[in-house]
Amino acid sequence: MEWENQTILVEFFLKGLSGYPRLELLFFVLILIMYVVILLGNGTLILISILDSHLHTPMYFFLGNLSFLDICYTTTSIPSTLVSFFSEKKTISFTGCAVQMFLGLAMGTTECVLLGMMAFDRYVAICNPLRYPVIMSKDSFVPMAAGSWIIGVINSAVQTVFVVQLPFCRNNVINHFSCEILAVMKLACADISGNEFIMLVATTLFILTPLLLIIISYTLIIVSILKIRSSEGRSKVFSTCSAHLTVVIIFYGTILFMYMKPKSKETLHSDDLDATDKLISMFYGVITPMMNPLIYSLRNKDVKEAVKHLLRRNVFNK
C-alpha cells in the first residue's frame, strides 16, 4: 500500500483535554496534589526501609524498589502533563516522545515483574517459613530485584526501537496526555501488525506470566492459611500479605480493564470511549502509585511503627 503525505515528524501534539479549559484546571489541581502525595508517601517508605534496621528484610527491600519505581514512573509523565495544561504549545519533540515512551514502558514492565517477585516472597514466608532465610537470602532477593529492572529496560528498549522506526504521516495528534505507546503506534502510516505481535509476546511474558506467578502463589498461600485452626492465627498470617494483594488487585485490575476491554471504533460514541481510556490511564498512572504507600502504611504494623519512630527521632533531635 502506498501512503500519501508521508513525512518526517519532528514533534507530536498531545491532545489531552484540549478544548476543556475548566477540566484542565481541575485536573491540574488534582494531579498536582496526587503527585505531591506520591513523592512524600513513597519517599517516606524508601527512607524508613533504609534507616530502620527492623525493615532490612527481603519484603521491605522489594517495597523500597516499588516505591522508587513509582516515583520514577510518575516523574516521567506528570511534570510534563502539568506544564501542558497551561501551555499554549502542547507539543513534544519526537525524541522527547521516544524517551517518555521508553521510560514509561520500562517502569510499567518492571513493576509487573517486581510484584510477581514480591508474591513469591510472601509464598515462601508463609508456606515455607523455616526455609525462608535460606531461600530468600541476600544472594537471592537482590538479583531478583535487579532482574526486574533489567527485564523492564530490555522489553522497553526493544518495543520503543520498533515503534520509532515506523513511518509517520502528517497526522501528529496523540489523543492522550502523554506518549503512550499504543497511541503513538496508531499514528503510523504503515502496517503495525509486527509491532502488535511483539507487544502481544511482551504482554504474555512480562505481564501475564508474573500475574500467573501471583495467582499460583496466593492460591498456595490461601490453602496454607485455611489449614490454620484458630481464626486469630489465620488473621495474623493473612495480614502479612494483605497489603501486597490489595496493590496487585488495583494494579492488574486497571491494566486488564484498560487493555483488554472490548473496543469498537465504529460506535457512535467513540469520543466517549477515548475520554474513558484517558481517565483509566490517569488512574493507572497516578492513583495507583499514590495508593501503594497508603495501603502499606495502613495495613502494616511494622511500617506504622517505623514511621512513628522516625517522627519521634526527628522531634527529639530538634
mmCIF file of C-alpha atoms in Angstrom:
data_model
loop_
_atom_site.group_PDB
_atom_site.id
_atom_site.type_symbol
_atom_site.label_atom_id
_atom_site.label_comp_id
_atom_site.label_asym_id
_atom_site.label_seq_id
_atom_site.Cartn_x
_atom_site.Cartn_y
_atom_site.Cartn_z
ATOM 1 C CA MET A 1 0.000 0.000 0.000
ATOM 2 C CA GLU A 2 1.261 3.465 -0.851
ATOM 3 C CA TRP A 3 0.766 6.127 1.748
ATOM 4 C CA GLU A 4 0.260 9.750 0.855
ATOM 5 C CA ASN A 5 1.518 12.740 2.811
ATOM 6 C CA GLN A 6 4.306 10.714 4.402
ATOM 7 C CA THR A 7 6.810 12.983 6.111
ATOM 8 C CA ILE A 8 9.442 13.036 8.815
ATOM 9 C CA LEU A 9 7.816 14.211 12.036
ATOM 10 C CA VAL A 10 9.830 16.344 14.408
ATOM 11 C CA GLU A 11 7.161 16.753 17.076
ATOM 12 C CA PHE A 12 3.798 15.459 18.296
ATOM 13 C CA PHE A 13 0.769 17.353 19.571
ATOM 14 C CA LEU A 14 -0.601 15.950 22.852
ATOM 15 C CA LYS A 15 -4.345 16.424 22.698
ATOM 16 C CA GLY A 16 -5.074 15.623 26.337
ATOM 17 C CA LEU A 17 -8.088 17.687 27.391
ATOM 18 C CA SER A 18 -7.659 20.432 24.799
ATOM 19 C CA GLY A 19 -10.863 22.375 24.402
ATOM 20 C CA TYR A 20 -11.911 21.886 28.035
ATOM 21 C CA PRO A 21 -10.095 24.647 29.992
ATOM 22 C CA ARG A 22 -12.176 24.169 33.151
ATOM 23 C CA LEU A 23 -11.431 20.449 33.192
ATOM 24 C CA GLU A 24 -7.750 21.193 32.634
ATOM 25 C CA LEU A 25 -7.687 23.430 35.709
ATOM 26 C CA LEU A 26 -9.469 20.789 37.791
ATOM 27 C CA PHE A 27 -7.138 18.039 36.600
ATOM 28 C CA PHE A 28 -4.098 20.261 37.194
ATOM 29 C CA VAL A 29 -5.018 20.739 40.854
ATOM 30 C CA LEU A 30 -5.945 17.076 41.396
ATOM 31 C CA ILE A 31 -2.863 15.646 39.663
ATOM 32 C CA LEU A 32 -0.538 18.121 41.405
ATOM 33 C CA ILE A 33 -1.898 17.122 44.834
ATOM 34 C CA MET A 34 -1.618 13.433 43.940
ATOM 35 C CA TYR A 35 1.945 13.878 42.696
ATOM 36 C CA VAL A 36 2.983 15.559 45.956
ATOM 37 C CA VAL A 37 1.394 12.678 47.907
ATOM 38 C CA ILE A 38 3.245 10.185 45.676
ATOM 39 C CA LEU A 39 6.601 11.860 46.352
ATOM 40 C CA LEU A 40 6.009 12.178 50.099
ATOM 41 C CA GLY A 41 4.463 8.738 50.622
ATOM 42 C CA ASN A 42 6.883 6.722 48.536
ATOM 43 C CA GLY A 43 9.836 8.833 49.688
ATOM 44 C CA THR A 44 8.923 8.065 53.303
ATOM 45 C CA LEU A 45 8.745 4.329 52.589
ATOM 46 C CA ILE A 46 12.179 4.415 50.965
ATOM 47 C CA LEU A 47 13.594 6.383 53.900
ATOM 48 C CA ILE A 48 12.280 4.101 56.630
ATOM 49 C CA SER A 49 13.288 0.945 54.717
ATOM 50 C CA ILE A 50 16.862 2.287 54.723
ATOM 51 C CA LEU A 51 17.039 3.799 58.226
ATOM 52 C CA ASP A 52 15.058 1.228 60.268
ATOM 53 C CA SER A 53 17.091 -1.941 60.826
ATOM 54 C CA HIS A 54 13.900 -3.913 61.561
ATOM 55 C CA LEU A 55 12.871 -3.400 57.937
ATOM 56 C CA HIS A 56 16.084 -4.784 56.432
ATOM 57 C CA THR A 57 14.254 -7.822 55.069
ATOM 58 C CA PRO A 58 13.510 -9.041 51.527
ATOM 59 C CA MET A 59 9.892 -7.838 51.642
ATOM 60 C CA TYR A 60 10.839 -4.264 52.521
ATOM 61 C CA PHE A 61 13.735 -4.300 50.084
ATOM 62 C CA PHE A 62 11.204 -5.101 47.358
ATOM 63 C CA LEU A 63 8.851 -2.466 48.771
ATOM 64 C CA GLY A 64 11.632 0.142 48.643
ATOM 65 C CA ASN A 65 12.234 -0.755 44.995
ATOM 66 C CA LEU A 66 8.495 -0.493 44.302
ATOM 67 C CA SER A 67 8.342 2.961 45.903
ATOM 68 C CA PHE A 68 11.374 4.175 43.945
ATOM 69 C CA LEU A 69 9.796 2.737 40.799
ATOM 70 C CA ASP A 70 6.533 4.620 41.412
ATOM 71 C CA ILE A 71 8.431 7.894 41.856
ATOM 72 C CA CYS A 72 10.358 7.312 38.616
ATOM 73 C CA TYR A 73 7.261 6.218 36.708
ATOM 74 C CA THR A 74 5.162 9.238 37.642
ATOM 75 C CA THR A 75 8.058 11.669 37.152
ATOM 76 C CA THR A 76 8.394 10.560 33.515
ATOM 77 C CA SER A 77 4.958 11.947 32.647
ATOM 78 C CA ILE A 78 3.273 14.017 35.373
ATOM 79 C CA PRO A 79 5.509 17.159 35.311
ATOM 80 C CA SER A 80 5.198 17.485 31.521
ATOM 81 C CA THR A 81 1.436 16.866 31.741
ATOM 82 C CA LEU A 82 1.037 19.596 34.375
ATOM 83 C CA VAL A 83 3.017 22.063 32.242
ATOM 84 C CA SER A 84 0.940 21.254 29.150
ATOM 85 C CA PHE A 85 -2.299 22.176 30.949
ATOM 86 C CA PHE A 86 -1.270 25.856 30.984
ATOM 87 C CA SER A 87 0.965 25.918 27.945
ATOM 88 C CA GLU A 88 -0.321 27.114 24.597
ATOM 89 C CA LYS A 89 2.222 24.882 22.883
ATOM 90 C CA LYS A 90 1.070 21.375 23.767
ATOM 91 C CA THR A 91 3.760 19.667 21.736
ATOM 92 C CA ILE A 92 6.595 17.249 22.476
ATOM 93 C CA SER A 93 9.586 16.557 20.253
ATOM 94 C CA PHE A 94 9.916 13.197 18.503
ATOM 95 C CA THR A 95 12.990 12.414 20.620
ATOM 96 C CA GLY A 96 11.260 13.533 23.819
ATOM 97 C CA CYS A 97 8.268 11.371 22.953
ATOM 98 C CA ALA A 98 10.526 8.347 22.375
ATOM 99 C CA VAL A 99 12.274 8.893 25.730
ATOM 100 C CA GLN A 100 8.945 9.273 27.545
ATOM 101 C CA MET A 101 7.605 6.159 25.837
ATOM 102 C CA PHE A 102 10.732 4.165 26.760
ATOM 103 C CA LEU A 103 10.767 5.234 30.425
ATOM 104 C CA GLY A 104 7.037 4.702 30.927
ATOM 105 C CA LEU A 105 7.068 1.219 29.401
ATOM 106 C CA ALA A 106 10.260 0.262 31.274
ATOM 107 C CA MET A 107 8.792 1.304 34.632
ATOM 108 C CA GLY A 108 5.482 -0.427 33.931
ATOM 109 C CA THR A 109 7.137 -3.711 32.921
ATOM 110 C CA THR A 110 9.489 -3.600 35.912
ATOM 111 C CA GLU A 111 6.569 -3.120 38.292
ATOM 112 C CA CYS A 112 4.738 -6.142 36.859
ATOM 113 C CA VAL A 113 7.778 -8.397 37.330
ATOM 114 C CA LEU A 114 8.563 -6.917 40.759
ATOM 115 C CA LEU A 115 5.026 -7.604 42.018
ATOM 116 C CA GLY A 116 5.494 -11.222 40.916
ATOM 117 C CA MET A 117 8.746 -11.426 42.891
ATOM 118 C CA MET A 118 7.006 -9.978 45.941
ATOM 119 C CA ALA A 119 4.258 -12.598 45.675
ATOM 120 C CA PHE A 120 6.883 -15.368 45.600
ATOM 121 C CA ASP A 121 8.500 -13.809 48.686
ATOM 122 C CA ARG A 122 5.173 -13.924 50.545
ATOM 123 C CA TYR A 123 4.624 -17.539 49.446
ATOM 124 C CA VAL A 124 7.991 -18.650 50.843
ATOM 125 C CA ALA A 125 7.479 -16.669 54.072
ATOM 126 C CA ILE A 126 4.064 -18.221 54.768
ATOM 127 C CA CYS A 127 4.307 -21.706 53.253
ATOM 128 C CA ASN A 128 7.998 -22.439 53.978
ATOM 129 C CA PRO A 129 8.877 -20.244 56.977
ATOM 130 C CA LEU A 130 11.738 -22.450 58.184
ATOM 131 C CA ARG A 131 13.485 -22.307 54.811
ATOM 132 C CA TYR A 132 12.726 -18.627 54.251
ATOM 133 C CA PRO A 133 16.137 -17.290 55.453
ATOM 134 C CA VAL A 134 17.909 -19.706 53.090
ATOM 135 C CA ILE A 135 15.678 -19.298 50.023
ATOM 136 C CA MET A 136 15.291 -15.522 50.341
ATOM 137 C CA SER A 137 18.867 -14.705 51.310
ATOM 138 C CA LYS A 138 20.567 -11.519 50.155
ATOM 139 C CA ASP A 139 22.180 -13.501 47.343
ATOM 140 C CA SER A 140 18.657 -14.259 46.104
ATOM 141 C CA PHE A 141 16.461 -11.210 46.619
ATOM 142 C CA VAL A 142 18.963 -8.617 45.360
ATOM 143 C CA PRO A 143 19.393 -10.355 41.943
ATOM 144 C CA MET A 144 15.595 -10.846 41.814
ATOM 145 C CA ALA A 145 15.018 -7.106 42.186
ATOM 146 C CA ALA A 146 17.850 -6.237 39.780
ATOM 147 C CA GLY A 147 16.477 -8.742 37.271
ATOM 148 C CA SER A 148 13.090 -6.988 37.374
ATOM 149 C CA TRP A 149 14.728 -3.703 36.367
ATOM 150 C CA ILE A 150 16.824 -5.339 33.631
ATOM 151 C CA ILE A 151 13.769 -7.093 32.143
ATOM 152 C CA GLY A 152 11.855 -3.810 32.126
ATOM 153 C CA VAL A 153 14.659 -1.939 30.366
ATOM 154 C CA ILE A 154 15.206 -4.648 27.729
ATOM 155 C CA ASN A 155 11.496 -5.040 26.936
ATOM 156 C CA SER A 156 11.010 -1.293 26.671
ATOM 157 C CA ALA A 157 14.128 -0.793 24.538
ATOM 158 C CA VAL A 158 13.024 -3.442 22.024
ATOM 159 C CA GLN A 159 9.461 -2.121 21.691
ATOM 160 C CA THR A 160 10.499 1.533 21.563
ATOM 161 C CA VAL A 161 13.093 0.893 18.830
ATOM 162 C CA PHE A 162 10.497 -0.836 16.646
ATOM 163 C CA VAL A 163 7.978 1.984 17.149
ATOM 164 C CA VAL A 164 10.348 4.886 16.370
ATOM 165 C CA GLN A 165 11.353 3.162 13.127
ATOM 166 C CA LEU A 166 7.764 3.316 11.852
ATOM 167 C CA PRO A 167 6.977 5.917 9.145
ATOM 168 C CA PHE A 168 4.568 8.618 10.308
ATOM 169 C CA CYS A 169 2.248 10.727 8.169
ATOM 170 C CA ARG A 170 1.241 14.317 8.697
ATOM 171 C CA ASN A 171 -1.228 13.421 11.434
ATOM 172 C CA ASN A 172 0.813 14.107 14.569
ATOM 173 C CA VAL A 173 -2.001 14.445 17.110
ATOM 174 C CA ILE A 174 -1.666 11.972 20.003
ATOM 175 C CA ASN A 175 -5.072 11.578 21.627
ATOM 176 C CA HIS A 176 -3.569 11.198 25.079
ATOM 177 C CA PHE A 177 -1.934 13.070 27.967
ATOM 178 C CA SER A 178 1.497 11.592 27.216
ATOM 179 C CA CYS A 179 3.354 9.491 24.636
ATOM 180 C CA GLU A 180 1.639 6.202 25.383
ATOM 181 C CA ILE A 181 2.981 3.515 23.049
ATOM 182 C CA LEU A 182 -0.385 2.372 21.646
ATOM 183 C CA ALA A 183 -1.476 5.960 20.958
ATOM 184 C CA VAL A 184 1.776 6.626 19.083
ATOM 185 C CA MET A 185 1.555 3.401 17.059
ATOM 186 C CA LYS A 186 -1.910 4.399 15.787
ATOM 187 C CA LEU A 187 -0.367 7.399 14.021
ATOM 188 C CA ALA A 188 1.962 5.285 11.866
ATOM 189 C CA CYS A 189 1.131 5.174 8.162
ATOM 190 C CA ALA A 190 2.337 1.595 7.829
ATOM 191 C CA ASP A 191 1.322 -1.915 8.780
ATOM 192 C CA ILE A 192 1.797 -2.217 12.573
ATOM 193 C CA SER A 193 0.872 -5.900 12.808
ATOM 194 C CA GLY A 194 4.520 -6.747 13.536
ATOM 195 C CA ASN A 195 4.587 -4.254 16.410
ATOM 196 C CA GLU A 196 1.310 -5.625 17.714
ATOM 197 C CA PHE A 197 2.737 -9.171 17.650
ATOM 198 C CA ILE A 198 5.835 -8.039 19.583
ATOM 199 C CA MET A 199 3.579 -6.298 22.104
ATOM 200 C CA LEU A 200 1.450 -9.447 22.437
ATOM 201 C CA VAL A 201 4.541 -11.574 23.147
ATOM 202 C CA ALA A 202 5.855 -8.994 25.622
ATOM 203 C CA THR A 203 2.461 -8.774 27.342
ATOM 204 C CA THR A 204 2.348 -12.556 27.727
ATOM 205 C CA LEU A 205 5.896 -12.790 29.059
ATOM 206 C CA PHE A 206 6.131 -9.746 31.310
ATOM 207 C CA ILE A 207 2.553 -9.032 32.389
ATOM 208 C CA LEU A 208 0.595 -12.294 32.268
ATOM 209 C CA THR A 209 3.456 -14.566 33.430
ATOM 210 C CA PRO A 210 4.046 -12.548 36.639
ATOM 211 C CA LEU A 211 0.256 -12.496 37.097
ATOM 212 C CA LEU A 212 0.215 -16.300 36.801
ATOM 213 C CA LEU A 213 3.003 -16.494 39.409
ATOM 214 C CA ILE A 214 0.965 -14.222 41.695
ATOM 215 C CA ILE A 215 -2.181 -16.353 41.262
ATOM 216 C CA ILE A 216 -0.301 -19.605 41.972
ATOM 217 C CA SER A 217 1.497 -18.081 44.972
ATOM 218 C CA TYR A 218 -1.689 -16.753 46.554
ATOM 219 C CA THR A 219 -3.606 -19.948 45.835
ATOM 220 C CA LEU A 220 -0.979 -21.870 47.797
ATOM 221 C CA ILE A 221 -0.965 -19.171 50.493
ATOM 222 C CA ILE A 222 -4.755 -19.362 50.896
ATOM 223 C CA VAL A 223 -4.620 -23.167 51.109
ATOM 224 C CA SER A 224 -1.929 -22.873 53.782
ATOM 225 C CA ILE A 225 -3.923 -20.255 55.730
ATOM 226 C CA LEU A 226 -7.082 -22.388 55.676
ATOM 227 C CA LYS A 227 -5.138 -25.201 57.374
ATOM 228 C CA ILE A 228 -4.609 -22.981 60.421
ATOM 229 C CA ARG A 229 -7.242 -23.868 63.004
ATOM 230 C CA SER A 230 -7.525 -20.649 65.000
ATOM 231 C CA SER A 231 -9.177 -17.643 63.385
ATOM 232 C CA GLU A 232 -6.688 -15.378 65.147
ATOM 233 C CA GLY A 233 -3.797 -17.285 63.594
ATOM 234 C CA ARG A 234 -5.363 -17.094 60.119
ATOM 235 C CA SER A 235 -5.944 -13.371 60.503
ATOM 236 C CA LYS A 236 -2.368 -12.760 61.654
ATOM 237 C CA VAL A 237 -0.857 -14.691 58.756
ATOM 238 C CA PHE A 238 -3.145 -13.108 56.163
ATOM 239 C CA SER A 239 -2.259 -9.613 57.430
ATOM 240 C CA THR A 240 1.353 -10.173 56.325
ATOM 241 C CA CYS A 241 0.296 -10.358 52.663
ATOM 242 C CA SER A 242 -2.995 -8.421 52.516
ATOM 243 C CA ALA A 243 -1.292 -5.123 51.597
ATOM 244 C CA HIS A 244 0.562 -6.667 48.663
ATOM 245 C CA LEU A 245 -2.575 -8.467 47.495
ATOM 246 C CA THR A 246 -4.532 -5.187 47.554
ATOM 247 C CA VAL A 247 -1.844 -3.437 45.479
ATOM 248 C CA VAL A 248 -1.818 -6.323 42.973
ATOM 249 C CA ILE A 249 -5.610 -6.206 42.554
ATOM 250 C CA ILE A 250 -5.593 -2.442 41.907
ATOM 251 C CA PHE A 251 -2.555 -2.571 39.588
ATOM 252 C CA TYR A 252 -3.504 -5.579 37.462
ATOM 253 C CA GLY A 253 -7.227 -4.846 37.581
ATOM 254 C CA THR A 254 -6.620 -1.459 35.971
ATOM 255 C CA ILE A 255 -4.213 -2.865 33.350
ATOM 256 C CA LEU A 256 -6.531 -5.703 32.345
ATOM 257 C CA PHE A 257 -9.515 -3.379 32.057
ATOM 258 C CA MET A 258 -7.561 -0.747 30.127
ATOM 259 C CA TYR A 259 -6.001 -3.039 27.524
ATOM 260 C CA MET A 260 -8.418 -5.968 27.287
ATOM 261 C CA LYS A 261 -11.840 -4.341 27.366
ATOM 262 C CA PRO A 262 -13.778 -4.582 24.066
ATOM 263 C CA LYS A 263 -13.251 -1.599 21.758
ATOM 264 C CA SER A 264 -15.250 -0.570 18.733
ATOM 265 C CA LYS A 265 -14.128 2.407 16.684
ATOM 266 C CA GLU A 266 -17.285 2.244 14.618
ATOM 267 C CA THR A 267 -19.546 3.084 17.521
ATOM 268 C CA LEU A 268 -21.160 6.496 17.543
ATOM 269 C CA HIS A 269 -19.757 7.162 20.974
ATOM 270 C CA SER A 270 -16.098 6.649 20.081
ATOM 271 C CA ASP A 271 -15.144 10.040 21.600
ATOM 272 C CA ASP A 272 -16.669 9.000 24.914
ATOM 273 C CA LEU A 273 -14.656 5.800 24.807
ATOM 274 C CA ASP A 274 -11.491 7.779 24.114
ATOM 275 C CA ALA A 275 -12.210 10.001 27.109
ATOM 276 C CA THR A 276 -12.791 6.907 29.234
ATOM 277 C CA ASP A 277 -9.456 5.451 28.131
ATOM 278 C CA LYS A 278 -7.700 8.666 29.156
ATOM 279 C CA LEU A 279 -9.283 8.657 32.609
ATOM 280 C CA ILE A 280 -8.433 4.991 33.140
ATOM 281 C CA SER A 281 -4.866 5.673 32.039
ATOM 282 C CA MET A 282 -4.649 8.528 34.533
ATOM 283 C CA PHE A 283 -5.988 6.259 37.284
ATOM 284 C CA TYR A 284 -3.336 3.685 36.427
ATOM 285 C CA GLY A 285 -0.549 6.254 36.136
ATOM 286 C CA VAL A 286 -1.305 8.479 39.146
ATOM 287 C CA ILE A 287 -3.737 6.977 41.643
ATOM 288 C CA THR A 288 -2.090 3.528 41.834
ATOM 289 C CA PRO A 289 1.383 4.896 42.802
ATOM 290 C CA MET A 290 -0.357 7.217 45.277
ATOM 291 C CA MET A 291 -2.295 4.357 46.876
ATOM 292 C CA ASN A 292 0.668 1.988 47.290
ATOM 293 C CA PRO A 293 2.328 3.747 50.277
ATOM 294 C CA LEU A 294 -1.077 4.456 51.855
ATOM 295 C CA ILE A 295 -2.063 0.782 51.614
ATOM 296 C CA TYR A 296 1.243 -0.449 53.041
ATOM 297 C CA SER A 297 1.154 2.159 55.814
ATOM 298 C CA LEU A 298 -2.419 1.494 56.897
ATOM 299 C CA ARG A 299 -2.261 -2.308 56.694
ATOM 300 C CA ASN A 300 1.227 -2.939 58.035
ATOM 301 C CA LYS A 301 2.155 -2.561 61.710
ATOM 302 C CA ASP A 302 5.897 -2.620 61.032
ATOM 303 C CA VAL A 303 5.655 0.316 58.628
ATOM 304 C CA LYS A 304 3.456 2.324 61.026
ATOM 305 C CA GLU A 305 5.876 1.706 63.890
ATOM 306 C CA ALA A 306 8.856 2.669 61.718
ATOM 307 C CA VAL A 307 7.154 5.941 60.694
ATOM 308 C CA LYS A 308 6.330 6.759 64.324
ATOM 309 C CA HIS A 309 9.925 6.013 65.346
ATOM 310 C CA LEU A 310 11.252 8.239 62.554
ATOM 311 C CA LEU A 311 8.939 11.111 63.586
ATOM 312 C CA ARG A 312 9.863 10.759 67.270
ATOM 313 C CA ARG A 313 13.558 10.779 66.427
ATOM 314 C CA ASN A 314 13.170 13.957 64.350
ATOM 315 C CA VAL A 315 11.222 15.655 67.161
ATOM 316 C CA PHE A 316 13.836 14.745 69.787
ATOM 317 C CA ASN A 317 16.684 15.858 67.529
ATOM 318 C CA LYS A 318 15.090 19.279 67.283
#
